[in-house]
Coordinates of C-alpha atoms and ligand atoms in Angstrom, one line a residue:
M92 CA 0.0 0.0 0.0
S93 CA 1.4 3.4 -0.9
A94 CA 1.8 6.1 1.6
R95 CA -1.1 8.1 0.1
G96 CA -3.4 5.1 -0.5
E97 CA -5.1 3.9 -3.6
K98 CA -7.9 6.2 -5.0
T99 CA -10.1 5.5 -8.0
F100 CA -11.6 8.2 -10.2
K101 CA -14.3 7.7 -12.8
G102 CA -14.3 9.7 -16.0
V103 CA -15.0 9.2 -19.7
G104 CA -12.9 6.6 -21.5
A105 CA -11.7 8.7 -24.5
S106 CA -9.0 6.4 -26.0
P107 CA -8.8 2.7 -25.1
G108 CA -5.8 0.9 -23.6
I109 CA -4.0 0.8 -20.3
A110 CA -1.2 3.1 -19.2
I111 CA 0.8 2.6 -16.0
G112 CA 3.4 5.2 -14.9
R113 CA 4.2 8.4 -13.2
A114 CA 2.0 11.5 -13.5
L115 CA 3.3 14.8 -14.9
L116 CA 0.9 17.5 -13.9
V117 CA 0.6 20.4 -16.3
P118 CA 0.1 23.3 -13.9
R119 CA -2.4 25.3 -15.8
H120 CA -4.9 27.1 -13.6
P121 CA -7.2 29.6 -15.1
V122 CA -5.7 33.1 -15.1
Q123 CA -7.1 35.2 -12.2
V124 CA -8.9 38.2 -13.7
N125 CA -9.1 41.4 -11.6
Y126 CA -11.2 44.4 -12.1
R127 CA -9.4 47.7 -12.7
P128 CA -11.3 50.9 -13.6
L129 CA -9.6 53.3 -16.0
A130 CA -9.3 57.0 -15.4
D131 CA -10.0 58.4 -18.8
T132 CA -10.2 57.7 -22.6
T133 CA -6.4 58.1 -22.9
E134 CA -6.0 55.1 -20.5
A135 CA -8.7 53.3 -22.4
E136 CA -6.8 53.7 -25.7
A137 CA -3.6 52.4 -24.0
E138 CA -5.7 49.4 -22.8
V139 CA -7.0 48.8 -26.3
A140 CA -3.4 48.8 -27.6
R141 CA -2.5 46.2 -24.9
L142 CA -5.4 44.0 -25.9
K143 CA -4.4 44.2 -29.6
A144 CA -0.9 43.2 -28.8
A145 CA -2.1 40.2 -26.7
L146 CA -4.5 39.1 -29.6
E147 CA -1.6 39.4 -32.0
A148 CA 0.8 37.5 -29.8
T149 CA -1.8 34.7 -29.4
G150 CA -2.4 34.6 -33.1
K151 CA 1.4 34.2 -33.6
D152 CA 1.4 31.3 -31.1
L153 CA -1.4 29.6 -32.9
I154 CA 0.1 29.9 -36.3
A155 CA 3.4 28.6 -35.0
A156 CA 1.5 25.6 -33.5
R157 CA -0.2 25.0 -36.8
Q158 CA 3.1 25.1 -38.7
G159 CA 4.6 22.8 -36.1
L160 CA 2.0 20.1 -36.5
A161 CA 3.7 16.7 -36.4
E162 CA 3.2 14.2 -39.0
G163 CA -0.1 12.5 -38.6
F164 CA -1.7 15.6 -37.2
G165 CA -2.5 17.2 -40.5
D166 CA -6.2 16.3 -40.0
Y167 CA -6.3 18.5 -37.0
A168 CA -5.0 21.7 -38.5
Y169 CA -8.6 22.7 -38.8
I170 CA -9.0 22.9 -35.0
I171 CA -6.2 25.5 -34.8
D172 CA -7.9 27.3 -37.7
A173 CA -11.0 27.4 -35.7
H174 CA -9.0 28.9 -32.8
L175 CA -7.7 31.6 -35.2
L176 CA -11.2 32.3 -36.3
I177 CA -12.4 32.7 -32.7
L178 CA -9.5 35.0 -32.0
K179 CA -10.6 37.2 -34.9
D180 CA -14.3 36.9 -34.2
R181 CA -15.9 40.4 -33.7
L182 CA -18.0 39.0 -30.8
I183 CA -14.8 38.7 -28.9
S184 CA -12.2 41.1 -30.2
Q185 CA -14.4 44.0 -31.3
R186 CA -16.8 43.6 -28.3
T187 CA -13.8 43.7 -25.9
E188 CA -12.5 46.8 -27.4
D189 CA -16.0 48.4 -27.2
L190 CA -16.4 47.4 -23.6
I191 CA -13.0 48.9 -22.6
R192 CA -14.0 52.2 -24.2
A193 CA -17.6 52.3 -23.1
K194 CA -17.1 51.1 -19.5
L195 CA -13.6 52.3 -18.9
I196 CA -12.4 48.9 -17.6
N197 CA -9.2 47.0 -18.0
A198 CA -8.7 44.6 -21.0
E199 CA -8.8 41.4 -18.9
W200 CA -12.2 42.3 -17.4
A201 CA -13.6 43.5 -20.7
L202 CA -12.5 40.3 -22.4
S203 CA -14.1 38.1 -19.7
D204 CA -17.3 40.0 -20.1
A205 CA -17.3 39.7 -23.9
V206 CA -16.6 36.0 -23.6
D207 CA -19.4 35.5 -21.1
E208 CA -21.8 37.1 -23.5
A209 CA -20.5 35.0 -26.4
K210 CA -20.8 31.8 -24.3
A211 CA -24.3 32.7 -23.3
L212 CA -25.2 32.8 -27.0
F213 CA -23.5 29.5 -27.7
K214 CA -25.1 27.8 -24.7
K215 CA -28.5 28.3 -26.2
I216 CA -27.5 25.8 -28.9
K217 CA -27.4 22.3 -27.6
D218 CA -25.2 20.8 -30.3
E219 CA -22.2 18.9 -29.3
Y220 CA -20.1 20.5 -32.0
I221 CA -21.1 23.9 -30.7
R222 CA -20.4 22.9 -27.1
S223 CA -16.9 21.8 -28.2
R224 CA -16.6 25.3 -29.7
I225 CA -17.3 26.8 -26.2
A226 CA -14.3 24.9 -24.9
D227 CA -12.3 26.3 -27.8
V228 CA -13.5 29.9 -26.9
E229 CA -12.4 29.3 -23.3
Y230 CA -9.1 28.0 -24.4
V231 CA -8.4 30.9 -26.7
T232 CA -9.5 33.3 -24.0
Q233 CA -7.0 31.8 -21.6
Q234 CA -4.2 32.2 -24.1
V235 CA -5.1 35.9 -24.6
L236 CA -5.4 36.4 -20.8
R237 CA -2.0 34.8 -20.3
H238 CA -0.4 37.3 -22.8
L239 CA -2.2 40.1 -21.1
S240 CA -1.0 39.1 -17.7
G241 CA 2.5 38.2 -18.9
Q242 CA 2.3 34.7 -17.6
E243 CA 4.3 31.8 -18.9
Q244 CA 2.5 30.1 -21.7
S245 CA 2.7 26.5 -20.8
A246 CA 4.9 23.9 -19.1
I247 CA 3.9 21.3 -21.6
A248 CA 7.0 21.4 -23.8
Q249 CA 9.1 20.3 -20.8
I250 CA 8.2 16.6 -21.0
R251 CA 11.5 14.9 -21.2
E252 CA 10.7 11.4 -19.7
K253 CA 7.9 9.0 -20.1
A254 CA 4.9 10.2 -18.2
I255 CA 1.1 10.3 -18.0
V256 CA 0.1 13.9 -18.7
V257 CA -2.5 15.2 -16.2
A258 CA -4.0 18.5 -17.0
H259 CA -7.1 20.6 -16.4
D260 CA -7.6 20.7 -20.2
L261 CA -5.4 20.3 -23.3
S262 CA -5.9 21.8 -26.7
P263 CA -4.4 20.7 -30.1
A264 CA -2.0 23.6 -29.7
D265 CA -0.8 22.1 -26.4
T266 CA -0.4 18.6 -27.8
T267 CA 1.4 19.8 -30.9
Q268 CA 4.1 21.2 -28.5
M269 CA 4.5 17.8 -26.9
D270 CA 6.9 15.1 -27.8
L271 CA 4.2 12.5 -27.9
D272 CA 6.8 9.7 -27.7
W273 CA 7.1 10.5 -24.1
V274 CA 3.4 10.6 -23.4
M275 CA 2.0 7.3 -22.0
G276 CA -1.5 8.5 -21.3
F277 CA -3.7 11.6 -21.0
V278 CA -5.9 12.4 -18.0
T279 CA -7.9 15.6 -18.0
D280 CA -10.6 17.4 -15.9
M281 CA -12.4 18.6 -19.0
G282 CA -13.5 17.1 -22.2
G283 CA -15.9 14.4 -23.5
P284 CA -15.6 11.5 -25.9
T285 CA -15.4 13.9 -28.9
S286 CA -13.0 16.4 -27.3
H287 CA -9.7 17.3 -29.0
T288 CA -7.8 15.3 -26.4
A289 CA -9.9 12.3 -27.2
I290 CA -9.4 12.7 -31.0
M291 CA -5.6 13.2 -30.6
A292 CA -5.2 10.4 -28.2
Q293 CA -7.1 8.0 -30.4
A294 CA -5.2 9.0 -33.5
K295 CA -1.9 8.3 -31.6
T296 CA -3.3 5.2 -29.8
I297 CA -2.5 6.7 -26.4
P298 CA -4.9 5.7 -23.6
A299 CA -6.9 8.6 -22.3
V300 CA -9.5 9.4 -19.7
V301 CA -11.2 12.8 -19.8
G302 CA -14.0 14.6 -18.0
L303 CA -12.6 13.7 -14.6
E304 CA -13.6 17.1 -13.3
R305 CA -11.1 17.6 -10.5
I306 CA -8.3 15.1 -11.2
S307 CA -5.7 17.9 -11.8
A308 CA -6.4 19.1 -8.3
E309 CA -6.0 15.6 -6.8
V310 CA -2.8 14.5 -8.4
V311 CA 0.7 15.8 -8.0
S312 CA 3.6 15.2 -10.4
G313 CA 5.3 11.9 -9.5
D314 CA 2.1 10.1 -8.3
F315 CA 1.9 6.6 -9.7
L316 CA -1.2 6.2 -11.9
V317 CA -3.1 3.5 -13.8
V318 CA -5.1 4.9 -16.7
D319 CA -7.7 2.5 -18.0
G320 CA -8.9 4.2 -21.2
S321 CA -11.3 1.4 -22.0
A322 CA -13.2 1.6 -18.7
G323 CA -12.7 5.4 -18.1
L324 CA -10.9 4.8 -14.8
V325 CA -7.8 6.4 -13.3
I326 CA -6.3 4.8 -10.2
V327 CA -4.0 7.0 -8.2
N328 CA -1.3 5.3 -6.2
P329 CA -2.6 1.7 -6.8
D330 CA -1.7 -1.0 -4.3
E331 CA 0.3 -4.1 -5.3
E332 CA -2.7 -6.2 -6.1
T333 CA -4.4 -3.6 -8.3
L334 CA -1.1 -3.0 -10.1
H335 CA -0.6 -6.6 -10.8
A336 CA -4.1 -7.1 -12.2
Y337 CA -3.6 -4.1 -14.4
R338 CA -0.2 -5.2 -15.7
D339 CA -1.9 -8.5 -16.8
K340 CA -4.7 -6.5 -18.4
Q341 CA -2.3 -4.2 -20.2
E342 CA -0.4 -7.1 -21.7
A343 CA -3.7 -8.8 -22.8
Y344 CA -4.9 -5.5 -24.3
E345 CA -1.7 -4.8 -26.2
L346 CA -1.7 -8.3 -27.8
Y347 CA -5.4 -7.9 -28.7
A348 CA -4.8 -4.4 -30.2
Q349 CA -1.9 -5.6 -32.3
E350 CA -3.9 -8.6 -33.5
I351 CA -7.0 -6.6 -34.6
L352 CA -4.9 -3.9 -36.3
A353 CA -3.0 -6.5 -38.2
Q354 CA -6.2 -7.8 -39.5
A355 CA -8.0 -4.5 -40.2
H356 CA -7.4 -4.7 -43.9
L357 CA -8.9 -8.2 -44.4
P358 CA -12.5 -8.3 -45.6
A359 CA -15.2 -8.6 -42.9
S360 CA -16.6 -12.0 -43.7
T361 CA -18.6 -13.8 -41.1
S362 CA -17.8 -17.3 -39.9
D363 CA -20.6 -18.6 -42.1
G364 CA -19.4 -16.7 -45.2
V365 CA -21.5 -13.5 -45.3
T366 CA -19.5 -10.5 -46.4
V367 CA -20.4 -7.2 -44.6
R368 CA -19.1 -3.9 -45.9
V369 CA -17.5 -1.9 -43.1
E370 CA -17.0 1.7 -44.0
A371 CA -16.1 5.0 -42.3
N372 CA -17.9 8.1 -41.3
I373 CA -15.9 11.3 -42.0
E374 CA -16.3 15.0 -41.7
L375 CA -13.3 16.2 -43.6
A376 CA -11.6 15.1 -46.8
E377 CA -8.4 14.8 -44.9
E378 CA -9.8 11.9 -42.9
V379 CA -9.9 9.6 -45.9
G380 CA -6.3 8.5 -45.5
S381 CA -6.7 7.5 -41.9
A382 CA -10.0 5.9 -42.6
L383 CA -8.4 3.6 -45.2
S384 CA -5.5 2.9 -42.8
Y385 CA -8.0 1.6 -40.3
G386 CA -9.4 -0.8 -42.9
A387 CA -12.4 1.2 -44.2
E388 CA -13.8 -0.2 -47.4
G389 CA -15.4 3.1 -48.4
I390 CA -17.0 6.1 -46.8
G391 CA -20.4 5.3 -45.7
L392 CA -21.2 8.8 -44.6
Y393 CA -19.4 12.0 -45.5
R394 CA -20.9 14.7 -43.3
T395 CA -20.5 17.9 -45.2
E396 CA -21.5 20.4 -42.6
F397 CA -17.9 21.5 -41.9
F398 CA -17.9 23.9 -44.9
Y399 CA -20.9 25.7 -43.5
L400 CA -19.8 25.6 -39.8
S401 CA -16.2 26.7 -40.2
Q402 CA -16.4 29.7 -42.5
K403 CA -18.4 32.9 -42.6
T404 CA -19.3 32.7 -46.3
L405 CA -21.1 29.9 -48.1
P406 CA -18.8 27.5 -49.9
S407 CA -18.8 27.9 -53.7
Q408 CA -19.8 25.1 -55.9
E409 CA -16.2 25.0 -57.1
E410 CA -14.9 24.6 -53.6
L411 CA -17.4 21.8 -52.9
F412 CA -16.6 20.1 -56.2
E413 CA -12.8 20.2 -55.6
N414 CA -13.3 18.7 -52.2
F415 CA -15.7 15.9 -53.3
R416 CA -13.5 15.1 -56.2
T417 CA -10.5 14.8 -53.9
V418 CA -12.4 12.4 -51.6
A419 CA -13.6 10.3 -54.6
Q420 CA -10.1 10.1 -56.0
R421 CA -8.4 9.3 -52.7
L422 CA -10.7 6.3 -52.2
D423 CA -9.1 4.5 -55.0
G424 CA -12.1 2.6 -56.2
G425 CA -14.0 2.6 -52.9
S426 CA -17.3 4.5 -52.8
V427 CA -18.4 7.6 -50.9
N428 CA -21.9 8.5 -49.7
I429 CA -21.9 12.3 -49.7
R430 CA -24.6 13.6 -47.5
T431 CA -26.2 16.8 -48.5
L432 CA -26.2 19.5 -45.8
D433 CA -27.7 18.6 -42.5
I434 CA -27.8 22.0 -40.9
G435 CA -30.5 23.9 -39.0
G436 CA -32.2 22.5 -35.9
D437 CA -29.4 22.5 -33.3
K438 CA -26.6 22.7 -35.8
F439 CA -25.9 26.3 -36.4
A440 CA -23.6 27.9 -39.0
S441 CA -22.0 31.2 -39.3
S442 CA -22.5 31.2 -43.1
V443 CA -26.2 30.4 -43.1
K444 CA -28.8 32.7 -41.7
L445 CA -31.3 30.7 -39.6
D446 CA -34.3 32.1 -37.8
S447 CA -34.5 31.1 -34.1
E448 CA -37.1 28.4 -33.6
N449 CA -38.9 27.2 -30.4
N450 CA -38.3 23.6 -31.2
P451 CA -35.3 23.5 -33.5
A452 CA -34.9 19.7 -33.5
L453 CA -38.3 19.6 -35.1
G454 CA -37.7 22.6 -37.2
L455 CA -36.1 23.7 -40.5
R456 CA -33.3 21.2 -40.5
A457 CA -31.4 19.1 -43.1
I458 CA -33.5 18.2 -46.2
R459 CA -36.2 20.6 -45.2
F460 CA -33.8 23.5 -45.1
C461 CA -32.3 22.5 -48.4
L462 CA -35.7 22.2 -50.1
K463 CA -36.4 25.7 -49.0
E464 CA -32.9 27.1 -49.8
Q465 CA -32.7 25.6 -53.2
D466 CA -29.8 27.6 -54.6
L467 CA -27.6 26.3 -51.8
F468 CA -28.9 22.8 -52.3
K469 CA -28.3 22.9 -56.1
D470 CA -24.7 24.0 -55.5
Q471 CA -24.2 20.9 -53.5
L472 CA -25.9 18.6 -56.0
R473 CA -24.0 20.0 -58.9
A474 CA -20.7 19.6 -57.0
I475 CA -21.6 16.0 -56.2
L476 CA -22.7 15.2 -59.8
R477 CA -19.5 16.7 -61.1
A478 CA -17.4 14.7 -58.7
S479 CA -19.1 11.5 -59.8
A480 CA -17.0 11.6 -62.9
F481 CA -13.9 11.0 -60.8
G482 CA -14.9 8.0 -58.6
R483 CA -17.7 6.0 -57.1
V484 CA -19.8 8.8 -55.7
R485 CA -23.3 8.4 -54.3
V486 CA -25.6 11.0 -52.7
I487 CA -27.5 10.5 -49.5
F488 CA -30.3 12.8 -48.2
P489 CA -30.7 13.3 -44.4
L490 CA -33.8 13.4 -42.3
I491 CA -36.2 12.2 -45.0
S492 CA -39.6 11.9 -43.4
G493 CA -41.7 10.7 -46.4
V494 CA -41.9 10.1 -50.1
D495 CA -42.8 13.6 -51.2
E496 CA -39.5 15.0 -49.8
L497 CA -37.5 12.3 -51.5
L498 CA -39.2 12.9 -54.8
Q499 CA -38.7 16.7 -54.5
A500 CA -35.0 16.2 -53.8
K501 CA -34.7 13.8 -56.7
E502 CA -36.5 16.2 -59.0
I503 CA -34.0 19.0 -58.1
L504 CA -31.1 16.5 -58.6
A505 CA -32.6 15.6 -62.1
Q506 CA -32.7 19.4 -63.0
C507 CA -29.1 19.8 -61.9
R508 CA -28.1 16.9 -64.0
A509 CA -29.9 18.2 -67.1
E510 CA -28.3 21.6 -66.7
L511 CA -24.8 20.2 -66.4
Q512 CA -25.5 17.8 -69.3
A513 CA -26.6 20.7 -71.5
R514 CA -23.3 22.3 -70.7
G515 CA -21.4 19.2 -71.6
V516 CA -20.0 18.7 -68.1
A517 CA -18.6 15.2 -67.4
M518 CA -20.6 13.1 -64.8
A519 CA -21.1 9.4 -64.1
N520 CA -24.1 8.0 -66.0
R521 CA -25.8 7.2 -62.8
L522 CA -25.6 8.7 -59.3
P523 CA -27.0 6.3 -56.8
V524 CA -29.4 8.0 -54.4
G525 CA -29.7 6.9 -50.8
I526 CA -31.6 8.2 -47.8
M527 CA -30.9 8.3 -44.1
I528 CA -33.6 6.6 -42.1
E529 CA -33.7 8.7 -39.0
V530 CA -37.3 9.8 -38.6
P531 CA -39.9 7.4 -37.3
S532 CA -42.2 8.2 -40.2
A533 CA -39.6 7.1 -42.6
V534 CA -39.5 3.7 -40.8
A535 CA -43.3 3.4 -41.1
V536 CA -43.2 4.1 -44.9
A537 CA -39.8 2.4 -45.6
D538 CA -41.5 0.1 -48.1
L539 CA -42.7 3.1 -50.1
L540 CA -39.4 5.0 -49.8
A541 CA -37.5 1.9 -51.0
R542 CA -39.2 2.1 -54.4
H543 CA -37.6 5.5 -55.0
C544 CA -34.0 5.1 -53.8
D545 CA -31.0 2.8 -54.2
F546 CA -30.1 2.3 -50.6
F547 CA -31.0 3.0 -47.0
S548 CA -28.7 4.0 -44.2
I549 CA -30.1 4.0 -40.7
G550 CA -29.0 7.0 -38.7
T551 CA -29.6 5.7 -35.2
N552 CA -28.3 8.9 -33.5
D553 CA -31.4 10.8 -34.7
L554 CA -33.7 7.8 -35.0
I555 CA -33.3 7.1 -31.3
Q556 CA -33.7 10.8 -30.5
Y557 CA -36.9 11.1 -32.5
S558 CA -38.5 7.7 -31.7
L559 CA -37.8 7.8 -27.9
A560 CA -38.3 11.5 -27.8
I561 CA -34.9 11.9 -26.1
D562 CA -32.8 15.0 -27.0
R563 CA -29.5 13.5 -28.0
V564 CA -27.4 16.2 -26.4
N565 CA -29.4 16.7 -23.2
E566 CA -27.6 15.1 -20.2
Q567 CA -30.7 15.1 -18.1
V568 CA -32.3 12.4 -20.3
A569 CA -29.0 10.7 -21.4
H570 CA -29.8 7.6 -19.4
L571 CA -33.0 7.2 -21.4
Y572 CA -31.1 7.3 -24.7
Q573 CA -31.1 3.5 -25.3
P574 CA -30.0 1.9 -28.5
L575 CA -31.2 -1.5 -27.3
H576 CA -34.7 -0.2 -26.6
P577 CA -37.2 -2.7 -28.0
A578 CA -38.7 0.1 -30.1
V579 CA -35.4 0.8 -31.7
L580 CA -34.7 -2.8 -32.5
R581 CA -38.1 -3.3 -34.0
M582 CA -37.6 -0.2 -36.2
V583 CA -34.2 -1.4 -37.4
H584 CA -35.7 -4.8 -38.1
S585 CA -38.6 -3.4 -40.1
V586 CA -36.4 -1.1 -42.1
V587 CA -34.1 -4.0 -43.1
Q588 CA -37.1 -6.1 -44.1
A589 CA -38.6 -3.2 -46.2
G590 CA -35.2 -2.6 -47.9
H591 CA -34.6 -6.3 -48.6
A592 CA -38.1 -6.8 -50.0
A593 CA -37.3 -4.0 -52.5
A594 CA -33.8 -5.6 -53.1
I595 CA -31.9 -2.5 -51.9
P596 CA -29.1 -2.8 -49.3
V597 CA -29.6 -1.5 -45.8
A598 CA -26.7 0.1 -44.0
M599 CA -26.4 1.7 -40.5
C600 CA -24.2 4.8 -40.0
G601 CA -25.2 6.0 -36.5
E602 CA -23.0 5.4 -33.5
M603 CA -24.7 2.1 -32.8
A604 CA -23.0 0.6 -35.9
G605 CA -19.6 1.1 -34.4
D606 CA -20.5 -0.4 -31.0
P607 CA -18.8 -3.8 -31.0
G608 CA -21.3 -5.1 -28.5
A609 CA -24.2 -4.3 -30.8
V610 CA -22.6 -5.6 -34.0
P611 CA -23.6 -9.3 -33.8
L612 CA -27.2 -8.3 -33.1
L613 CA -27.2 -5.9 -36.1
L614 CA -25.9 -8.7 -38.3
G615 CA -28.6 -10.9 -36.9
L616 CA -31.2 -8.3 -37.8
G617 CA -29.9 -8.4 -41.4
L618 CA -27.9 -5.2 -41.9
D619 CA -25.7 -5.4 -45.0
Q620 CA -23.2 -2.6 -44.3
L621 CA -22.0 -0.7 -41.2
S622 CA -20.4 2.7 -41.2
M623 CA -18.6 4.2 -38.2
T624 CA -15.8 6.4 -36.9
A625 CA -12.7 5.0 -38.4
L626 CA -11.1 4.0 -35.1
A627 CA -13.9 1.5 -34.4
I628 CA -13.3 -0.4 -37.7
P629 CA -10.6 -2.9 -36.7
R630 CA -12.6 -4.0 -33.6
V631 CA -15.9 -4.2 -35.5
K632 CA -14.3 -6.2 -38.4
Q633 CA -12.8 -8.6 -35.9
I634 CA -16.2 -9.2 -34.4
V635 CA -17.9 -9.6 -37.7
R636 CA -15.3 -12.3 -38.6
Q637 CA -16.2 -14.2 -35.5
T638 CA -19.9 -13.9 -36.0
D639 CA -22.2 -16.7 -37.2
T640 CA -25.1 -14.9 -38.8
Q641 CA -27.3 -17.9 -38.8
L642 CA -26.9 -18.2 -35.0
W643 CA -27.4 -14.4 -34.6
R644 CA -30.5 -14.4 -36.8
R645 CA -32.0 -16.8 -34.2
L646 CA -30.7 -14.7 -31.3
A647 CA -32.1 -11.5 -32.9
V648 CA -35.5 -13.1 -33.1
E649 CA -35.2 -13.8 -29.4
A650 CA -33.9 -10.3 -28.7
L651 CA -37.0 -8.9 -30.3
T652 CA -39.2 -10.6 -27.8
F653 CA -38.1 -8.6 -24.8
S654 CA -40.1 -5.8 -23.3
T655 CA -37.4 -3.5 -22.0
A656 CA -33.9 -2.2 -22.9
A657 CA -32.6 -3.7 -19.6
E658 CA -33.8 -7.1 -20.6
V659 CA -32.2 -6.9 -24.0
K660 CA -29.0 -5.6 -22.4
A661 CA -28.9 -8.5 -20.0
F662 CA -29.6 -11.0 -22.8
M663 CA -26.8 -9.4 -25.0
A664 CA -24.3 -9.5 -22.1
R665 CA -24.9 -13.2 -21.6
E666 CA -24.8 -14.1 -25.3
L667 CA -21.8 -12.0 -26.0
A668 CA -19.8 -13.5 -23.1
R669 CA -20.8 -17.0 -24.3
H670 CA -20.0 -16.5 -28.0
Y671 CA -17.0 -14.1 -27.7
P672 CA -15.4 -15.0 -24.3
R673 CA -12.1 -13.4 -25.2
I674 CA -13.7 -10.0 -26.0
F675 CA -16.8 -9.9 -23.8
G676 CA -16.1 -12.5 -21.1
S677 CA -15.1 -11.5 -17.6
Q678 CA -11.4 -12.0 -18.5
A679 CA -11.7 -9.9 -21.6
A680 CA -8.9 -7.6 -22.6
A681 CA -10.9 -4.6 -23.5
Ligands
LIG860 C1 -27.4 9.8 -37.3 O1 -28.3 10.6 -37.0 O2 -27.3 8.6 -36.8 C2 -26.3 10.2 -38.2 C3 -25.4 9.4 -38.5 O3 -26.3 11.6 -38.5 P1 -25.8 12.8 -37.6 O4 -25.1 12.1 -36.4 O5 -24.8 13.5 -38.4 O6 -27.0 13.5 -37.3
LIG861 MG1 -28.6 12.4 -38.2

């Protein structure tokens, strides 16, 4: 037993694996902001100059961090670009200047006020992407405050021996300064499963636990830690017995991880010979390379919102086309399902003017928005059609609720094709059209929809939200967000049946598709393709290979007989442990 005793903290597992080693605490407490009234306008102008210098210095740091991105981090340059945008945003910089002059207050205080106002605006939007932007705003603000107060930027660059990095929060700019060869694990107070720390850690296969709230206040540099990134646990100063158990677990996990990665490029054929396409979901063209390296056989969902979220002006058709063409070409024969814009509702964009709505999730979102804003929609469709000359491109419409919407969208697509054809623009002869099944009404009329499209892809993230009436980003009801709810399973089943009756393939691209514990059941329910975050692919493929679809067809029939999600969960836990003891048994590695 160590002198300080073993203590376990539960957070969010952000990158799987086990790390065991000494803590290196990154001492980064928020900068203390004090109020200082100014005497007159001359002082105010001096204060504005001080603010401008701090903004400029922060900008220089960010640009340096972006230029210093290590190999493999190219995909994340956009995060630093977002920081630069925040820095220049008038809501922050101009507003701070205005507050200094109007209220005759010091720059630090004015900046904090301006940021509080901006955060209050952001908080009204319950989208996870926007929430992550709040964390970015906070990060950028801290950097500016540090320059204003003349404090040292960071102690991060000083890692010179192997250690587990413990911090209040880390940004990409922080991690780019680190020599990641020395980093055994990441442990942070802040962050969720899609935070930057999580993304970085996953990309570099470094175990990470985030969202621990106060761990940076509980740990001192030199403490011995166990980080269980799979279970989301951090054990501080473990006793001998715990340490021993975790060393065994670490060894088993590493063997398992090597094995699944080595097999990631093999096709996903079940033990009874059914081939399942396993594809990746991406949000940026730059992600294609890493998706392929994880064994993706194509892009099952290209979310194209980034163009509209990240810049102030609408993307041009040319910009979209170049991007889509790049993706199609990089796939080297694999196909890409390009989703038309899914904006509106709770996804807000600086380039698109949206009216505020009382019930945005049920409002002018996705295909509804595009059918209203047809010029914007047509630019996307033309870009997709043009890209189809360069690879296997397909289009997928989000949030389709019934046949009329699908027919309208197809009609506009046909108009775009005719226009391009008249101008002699090269296109594939046929552009397959798919729809996301994510509204309960689409499930009910799936047989009718199947007559008018080439494939279905079930978006469980929204389908669960709309069918169980659970806001997908509201923590208060998060426990009710249940992928194994009998209603969800029945819907998946009936969509597969409708698709197959019309001889069209049925995919799933919501988070559920990448959950290894759900995969055998999904195959039993008859899904043909699964699309997920690239990192989940090796594990999912490995499970597919060990799955007997005949057996799981029978088990799926049984799963459909249960009355509650808890019963289905218990049933699945039993069956998974029985049929995949190494992965889901009590001695499982991960
Ligand atoms: C879904 O709803 O499951 C989906 C994949 O779409 P998004 O998460 O982009 O809404
Ligand atoms: Mg969706």
